[in-house]
XYZ file of C-alpha atoms in Angstrom:
438
model
C -0.260 0.339 0.275
C 1.583 3.612 -0.945
C 0.367 5.423 1.948
C 2.083 10.156 1.786
C 3.792 9.613 5.124
C 3.728 12.946 7.283
C 6.576 12.539 10.057
C 5.140 12.108 13.708
C 6.958 15.033 15.208
C 5.482 17.205 12.381
C 1.776 15.960 13.665
C 2.484 16.053 17.519
C 3.678 19.831 16.269
C 0.729 20.703 14.520
C -2.052 20.030 17.220
C -4.489 19.155 14.154
C -7.686 18.393 14.829
C -8.721 14.961 13.699
C -10.813 16.866 10.912
C -7.900 18.824 10.508
C -5.348 15.726 10.106
C -8.247 13.791 6.957
C -5.461 15.298 4.038
C -2.503 13.188 5.338
C -4.599 10.582 7.207
C -6.242 8.708 4.554
C -4.017 8.647 1.765
C -4.510 5.157 0.087
C -4.044 3.196 -2.381
C -6.143 2.855 -5.951
C -7.455 -0.141 -4.363
C -8.555 0.708 -0.885
C -9.364 4.223 -1.647
C -12.583 5.159 -0.440
C -15.481 5.160 -3.816
C -15.745 8.960 -3.937
C -19.340 10.142 -4.602
C -20.784 12.760 -7.020
C -21.889 15.593 -6.033
C -25.281 17.466 -7.047
C -27.314 19.720 -5.184
C -26.888 18.050 -1.726
C -23.162 19.494 -1.983
C -25.002 22.742 -2.231
C -26.739 23.162 0.518
C -24.258 21.191 2.456
C -22.629 24.443 1.844
C -24.639 26.573 2.261
C -25.145 24.920 5.839
C -21.265 25.160 6.571
C -21.120 28.665 6.053
C -24.462 29.867 8.211
C -23.067 27.881 10.422
C -19.064 29.929 10.091
C -21.607 33.199 10.459
C -22.839 32.252 13.663
C -19.823 31.672 15.417
C -18.439 34.931 13.689
C -21.559 36.869 15.489
C -20.675 35.173 18.390
C -17.103 35.448 18.142
C -15.512 31.767 18.182
C -12.294 31.732 16.586
C -10.141 29.115 15.067
C -7.151 28.529 16.049
C -4.599 27.797 13.351
C -0.861 26.139 14.524
C 1.421 27.823 11.714
C 4.427 25.759 12.729
C 2.709 23.409 11.432
C 3.565 20.788 8.285
C 5.583 23.654 5.559
C 5.529 26.611 8.608
C 5.505 29.149 5.958
C 3.743 32.256 5.035
C 1.728 29.934 2.762
C -0.332 28.937 6.403
C -1.201 32.425 6.477
C -1.843 32.767 3.021
C -4.637 30.032 2.948
C -6.081 30.923 5.997
C -6.750 34.060 5.639
C -8.444 33.843 1.916
C -10.796 31.441 3.247
C -11.506 32.865 6.162
C -12.447 35.526 4.626
C -14.640 33.244 2.252
C -16.049 31.671 5.064
C -16.814 34.687 7.538
C -14.684 32.527 9.924
C -12.727 34.219 12.769
C -9.052 32.796 13.094
C -6.214 33.113 15.038
C -2.645 31.992 14.499
C -0.180 31.600 16.154
C 3.182 30.716 16.204
C 3.557 32.385 13.064
C 6.968 30.831 10.792
C 8.670 29.563 13.862
C 11.044 27.194 13.159
C 12.711 29.797 10.380
C 15.489 31.254 11.406
C 14.544 34.810 10.801
C 10.313 33.935 13.119
C 7.447 35.684 12.509
C 5.517 37.890 10.241
C 7.914 39.316 7.733
C 6.960 42.768 5.174
C 5.197 40.208 2.256
C 3.484 38.289 4.879
C 2.086 41.715 6.363
C 1.178 43.183 3.336
C -0.522 39.776 2.092
C -3.248 39.692 5.229
C -3.425 43.731 5.380
C -5.298 42.926 1.585
C -7.319 40.447 2.592
C -8.290 42.222 5.994
C -9.458 45.018 3.440
C -11.218 42.561 1.095
C -13.584 41.496 3.922
C -13.607 44.677 5.762
C -11.915 42.544 8.909
C -9.930 43.489 11.809
C -6.547 42.477 11.694
C -4.931 42.245 15.101
C -1.237 41.489 16.041
C -0.095 42.609 12.689
C 3.336 43.835 12.595
C 6.523 42.462 11.247
C 7.926 39.859 13.226
C 4.854 39.371 15.036
C 4.415 35.464 16.101
C 0.518 35.804 16.138
C -2.821 37.578 14.168
C -6.419 37.083 14.685
C -8.596 38.216 11.237
C -12.321 39.101 12.209
C -13.508 38.898 8.891
C -16.760 41.073 7.850
C -18.328 41.471 4.211
C -16.088 40.528 2.149
C -16.556 42.446 -1.231
C -15.779 43.454 -4.557
C -13.420 46.823 -5.063
C -10.116 47.966 -6.375
C -7.719 47.730 -3.094
C -3.367 47.786 -3.303
C -1.017 46.064 -1.767
C 2.309 46.863 -1.127
C 4.907 44.641 0.199
C 7.103 48.805 0.863
C 10.125 46.168 -1.106
C 11.332 43.191 -2.930
C 9.277 40.534 -1.500
C 7.077 38.929 -4.191
C 3.817 40.734 -4.811
C 2.371 37.757 -6.537
C 2.159 36.193 -2.773
C -0.087 39.438 -2.417
C -2.112 37.240 -6.081
C -1.591 33.856 -4.083
C -3.896 35.137 -1.129
C -6.434 37.318 -2.568
C -7.272 35.727 -6.110
C -9.868 33.222 -3.788
C -10.966 36.047 -2.456
C -11.846 37.927 -5.620
C -14.228 35.029 -6.925
C -16.062 35.038 -4.472
C -16.928 38.110 -3.400
C -20.304 40.003 -3.140
C -21.176 42.391 -6.365
C -21.285 46.190 -6.086
C -25.309 46.854 -7.012
C -23.615 51.114 -7.957
C -20.855 50.389 -9.665
C -18.463 53.503 -9.605
C -15.861 54.072 -12.099
C -12.989 51.882 -11.077
C -15.385 49.355 -11.017
C -18.952 50.277 -14.031
C -19.554 46.378 -13.888
C -19.916 45.905 -10.492
C -17.967 42.507 -10.340
C -14.547 43.121 -11.487
C -12.188 43.664 -9.183
C -9.233 45.476 -9.047
C -5.408 44.831 -7.449
C -2.437 46.990 -7.387
C 0.527 44.927 -6.368
C 3.461 46.255 -5.603
C 6.561 45.324 -4.474
C 8.907 42.041 -6.044
C 7.324 40.792 -9.397
C 10.730 38.558 -9.858
C 11.490 36.811 -6.354
C 13.010 33.835 -5.743
C 11.664 31.493 -3.395
C 8.074 32.636 -5.376
C 6.771 32.401 -8.969
C 6.982 35.567 -11.403
C 4.540 37.172 -12.228
C 4.664 35.635 -15.526
C 4.085 32.496 -13.809
C 0.738 33.870 -12.795
C -0.290 35.079 -16.586
C 0.770 32.454 -18.289
C 0.335 29.061 -16.452
C -1.605 29.974 -13.255
C -4.499 32.173 -14.745
C -5.193 30.355 -17.758
C -4.873 27.175 -16.132
C -7.627 28.731 -13.946
C -9.869 29.156 -16.845
C -9.530 26.672 -17.938
C -10.506 24.366 -15.642
C -13.555 26.649 -13.480
C -14.524 29.174 -16.605
C -13.241 31.938 -14.386
C -12.412 35.445 -15.458
C -9.325 37.027 -14.676
C -5.780 38.521 -15.757
C -2.621 40.024 -14.987
C -0.952 43.049 -16.705
C 2.476 43.552 -16.029
C 3.148 47.383 -15.288
C 6.727 47.067 -14.183
C 9.353 44.025 -13.074
C 10.465 44.704 -9.566
C 13.862 42.983 -8.206
C 16.015 42.503 -5.265
C 17.045 44.041 -3.659
C 14.568 47.602 -3.735
C 11.196 46.012 -5.722
C 9.721 48.726 -6.866
C 7.398 46.100 -9.554
C 3.850 46.940 -10.304
C 1.131 44.596 -11.574
C -2.379 45.056 -12.482
C -4.970 41.782 -10.761
C -8.688 41.735 -12.578
C -10.828 39.600 -11.656
C -14.928 39.239 -11.880
C -17.374 38.067 -8.379
C -19.247 34.450 -9.475
C -23.080 35.262 -9.396
C -24.471 35.281 -5.542
C -24.868 31.495 -4.637
C -22.875 29.911 -7.351
C -20.037 27.473 -7.012
C -17.064 26.473 -8.355
C -16.838 23.359 -10.171
C -15.306 20.598 -9.709
C -12.283 19.496 -12.417
C -10.612 16.340 -13.395
C -7.145 16.961 -14.816
C -6.242 13.476 -14.542
C -4.803 12.820 -18.870
C -1.425 15.316 -19.363
C -1.225 14.129 -23.253
C 2.161 15.265 -25.305
C 3.563 18.450 -25.282
C 2.622 20.096 -28.386
C 5.214 22.795 -27.977
C 6.975 25.104 -25.728
C 7.609 28.527 -25.227
C 10.354 30.575 -23.394
C 10.245 34.205 -22.548
C 13.943 35.609 -20.892
C 14.709 39.537 -20.096
C 17.156 41.784 -18.432
C 17.014 45.063 -17.304
C 19.265 48.161 -15.634
C 22.735 47.248 -16.146
C 22.515 43.726 -17.084
C 23.116 43.601 -20.806
C 21.094 42.338 -23.496
C 23.165 39.176 -24.319
C 21.904 37.475 -21.415
C 18.859 36.544 -21.760
C 19.935 35.746 -25.287
C 21.709 33.143 -23.513
C 19.950 31.805 -20.958
C 17.329 31.165 -23.881
C 19.820 29.015 -26.240
C 21.265 27.180 -23.163
C 17.212 26.372 -22.050
C 16.600 25.574 -25.821
C 19.589 23.382 -25.885
C 18.945 21.657 -23.134
C 15.021 20.779 -23.626
C 15.177 19.747 -27.143
C 17.885 16.877 -25.314
C 14.576 15.119 -24.007
C 11.879 17.397 -25.820
C 12.200 15.959 -29.444
C 9.914 17.560 -32.864
C 8.364 19.952 -30.654
C 8.074 23.736 -31.742
C 10.414 25.961 -29.176
C 9.528 29.626 -29.298
C 11.944 31.843 -28.124
C 11.563 35.236 -26.839
C 14.516 37.344 -25.387
C 13.433 40.695 -24.534
C 15.558 44.237 -22.827
C 12.748 46.265 -20.474
C 13.464 49.880 -20.358
C 13.292 52.238 -17.211
C 9.794 52.447 -17.915
C 9.119 48.541 -17.569
C 11.311 47.844 -15.030
C 13.309 49.667 -11.701
C 16.583 48.113 -11.100
C 18.775 45.360 -12.306
C 17.572 42.388 -12.793
C 17.090 38.777 -15.154
C 15.001 35.993 -15.480
C 13.648 33.036 -17.659
C 9.963 31.466 -18.169
C 9.782 28.584 -19.677
C 6.197 26.679 -20.256
C 4.736 23.294 -22.183
C 2.079 23.105 -23.241
C 0.141 19.802 -23.508
C -2.652 18.266 -26.792
C -4.853 18.394 -23.471
C -4.565 21.102 -22.723
C -2.194 20.670 -18.992
C 0.211 23.458 -18.655
C 3.921 23.037 -17.302
C 6.101 26.174 -16.537
C 9.614 26.761 -14.270
C 10.948 29.673 -13.838
C 14.746 31.232 -12.697
C 15.891 34.484 -11.349
C 19.230 36.015 -11.634
C 21.344 36.052 -9.209
C 24.783 37.305 -7.956
C 27.700 35.274 -9.149
C 25.406 32.096 -11.278
C 26.295 31.636 -14.766
C 23.374 32.713 -16.973
C 23.642 29.534 -18.372
C 23.256 27.860 -14.836
C 20.216 29.551 -14.187
C 18.985 28.684 -17.489
C 19.573 25.033 -17.517
C 18.386 24.174 -13.624
C 14.987 26.068 -14.935
C 14.802 23.521 -18.412
C 15.871 20.675 -16.100
C 12.937 21.474 -13.394
C 10.010 21.541 -17.126
C 12.172 18.213 -18.578
C 11.376 16.386 -15.582
C 7.310 18.061 -15.633
C 7.211 16.937 -18.484
C 8.446 13.466 -17.857
C 6.303 12.349 -14.890
C 3.068 12.240 -16.888
C 1.974 14.344 -14.601
C -0.588 17.305 -15.505
C 0.993 20.018 -13.582
C 3.921 21.235 -12.463
C 5.162 21.529 -9.024
C 4.157 25.247 -7.865
C 0.747 24.233 -9.485
C -0.361 21.882 -7.286
C -0.552 23.552 -3.960
C -2.221 26.433 -5.876
C -5.026 24.342 -6.787
C -5.608 22.544 -3.591
C -8.433 26.166 -2.618
C -9.817 26.213 -5.522
C -10.488 22.683 -5.604
C -11.709 22.843 -1.760
C -14.443 25.565 -2.868
C -15.624 23.846 -5.742
C -18.861 21.727 -5.789
C -17.884 18.120 -6.744
C -15.418 15.452 -6.588
C -12.025 17.143 -8.103
C -8.966 15.106 -9.390
C -5.568 16.293 -9.737
C -2.833 14.243 -11.146
C 0.343 15.773 -9.787
C 3.647 14.157 -8.893
C 4.477 13.333 -5.411
C 2.665 15.692 -2.873
C 5.258 18.683 -2.143
C 4.546 19.885 1.941
C 3.093 23.426 0.507
C 0.914 20.980 -1.042
C 0.025 18.649 1.671
C -0.230 21.530 4.388
C -2.944 23.761 2.083
C -4.759 20.462 2.082
C -4.697 20.612 5.828
C -5.561 24.095 6.209
C -8.652 23.534 4.402
C -10.293 20.452 5.941
C -9.862 22.864 9.052
C -11.948 25.414 7.000
C -14.145 24.235 4.818
C -16.091 21.065 4.779
C -13.941 19.879 1.995
C -12.222 16.869 1.810
C -8.980 15.232 0.475
C -7.408 11.740 -0.676
C -3.621 11.327 -2.070
C -3.177 7.669 -3.457
C -0.185 6.312 -5.647
C -2.835 4.841 -9.003
C -1.709 1.825 -10.119
C 0.915 1.565 -13.013
C 2.434 4.804 -12.307
C 5.758 5.298 -11.566
C 6.208 9.420 -10.897
C 2.526 10.314 -10.558
C 0.288 10.618 -7.310
C -4.005 11.369 -7.740
C -5.618 13.493 -5.462
C -9.305 13.513 -4.609
C -11.288 16.372 -3.338
C -15.513 16.624 -1.826
C -15.599 20.244 -2.199
C -16.880 22.450 0.186
C -19.253 23.556 -2.667
C -19.113 26.940 -1.153
C -21.597 29.531 -2.431
C -20.058 32.364 -3.724
C -21.481 36.346 -1.758
C -22.297 33.783 1.330
C -22.411 36.536 3.605
C -25.083 38.336 1.823
C -27.093 35.318 1.718
């Protein structure tokens, strides 16, 4: 029997409830996995009952406690917990924030993300200071609007987008549209900070992988405009994220992403800015193309090397994004960011190797997309399936947080005959949009 194993020490330190442990405790192979039943209107009603219960708890100030040091133990717990708290109107308290990190507690980008979500839901944030290891968020009404999120550093503004995006889809539509939101349902977030930062997907990844996949899988409407790139150490980048809310009472649909198909095209996009010479981008493209061609035969590879002017970038930097498109509509991405003292070719080759590994694994998503889809699976109505490589610690953490804050249930198993792939099953919570006004 193939099972996902979480170290006992991690589970003990997490002090999770039996409900929260479901995502990791119910991992079985295809022969013993419980048969999942399709959801219909009963799932929607169940989701509405859960939301009503959450709102009653909120009215009584009952707070859900979350251990910020469990499993992955980083900022992802804050982002996912805050987003789901805002959507489900659940007051939360997150303690032991990033307790295992060299610099525990909130950093600038974590605080900016929490403040943004608090603004979106007109909520009350307590403990929101740099270095704080405990915060409380009490949501109010999640509404469409125009908001600004600023890390004020080179911290990734795309991590702000990760926290906010689910909220935008589930927000209450404005009955009296204004100039910044003429249709009353399309929110716009002005996000500032690092657009190309280490330890986070770059803005181009959201443009070319995350948002197109969400549109294809769940029919949502969202776009991201990269106005200015921002690099370490000063940041200064800016993106505009636009997303349309679902109609009141409707749910995100479940999806089946289990057929990877075959690669039909690969795109390679590299850029330089500031003092970094234009030739560096060309070198990166060439190195990435040579690496990919060795493993992905007879496949078109489109290449682009761009030098960003001062109106399109702040500071000095370089980076590369690669996207593989498949015959079944899957998008697999990999990226690299320029580092002082590291050859451009090495950065490009490392990212290209990562893309090749994702393609050869037979998975439908890369390692970065698998954990980002968990929140949307949890909110959806019905049974979702995702074929991926072995779930990362980020993915497992996202599943636990989702089960704590919603009625969603996850199971993970390794299908017979799949050497490198695992399958994530989710019975979604069927959370209806605009729950605070139903």
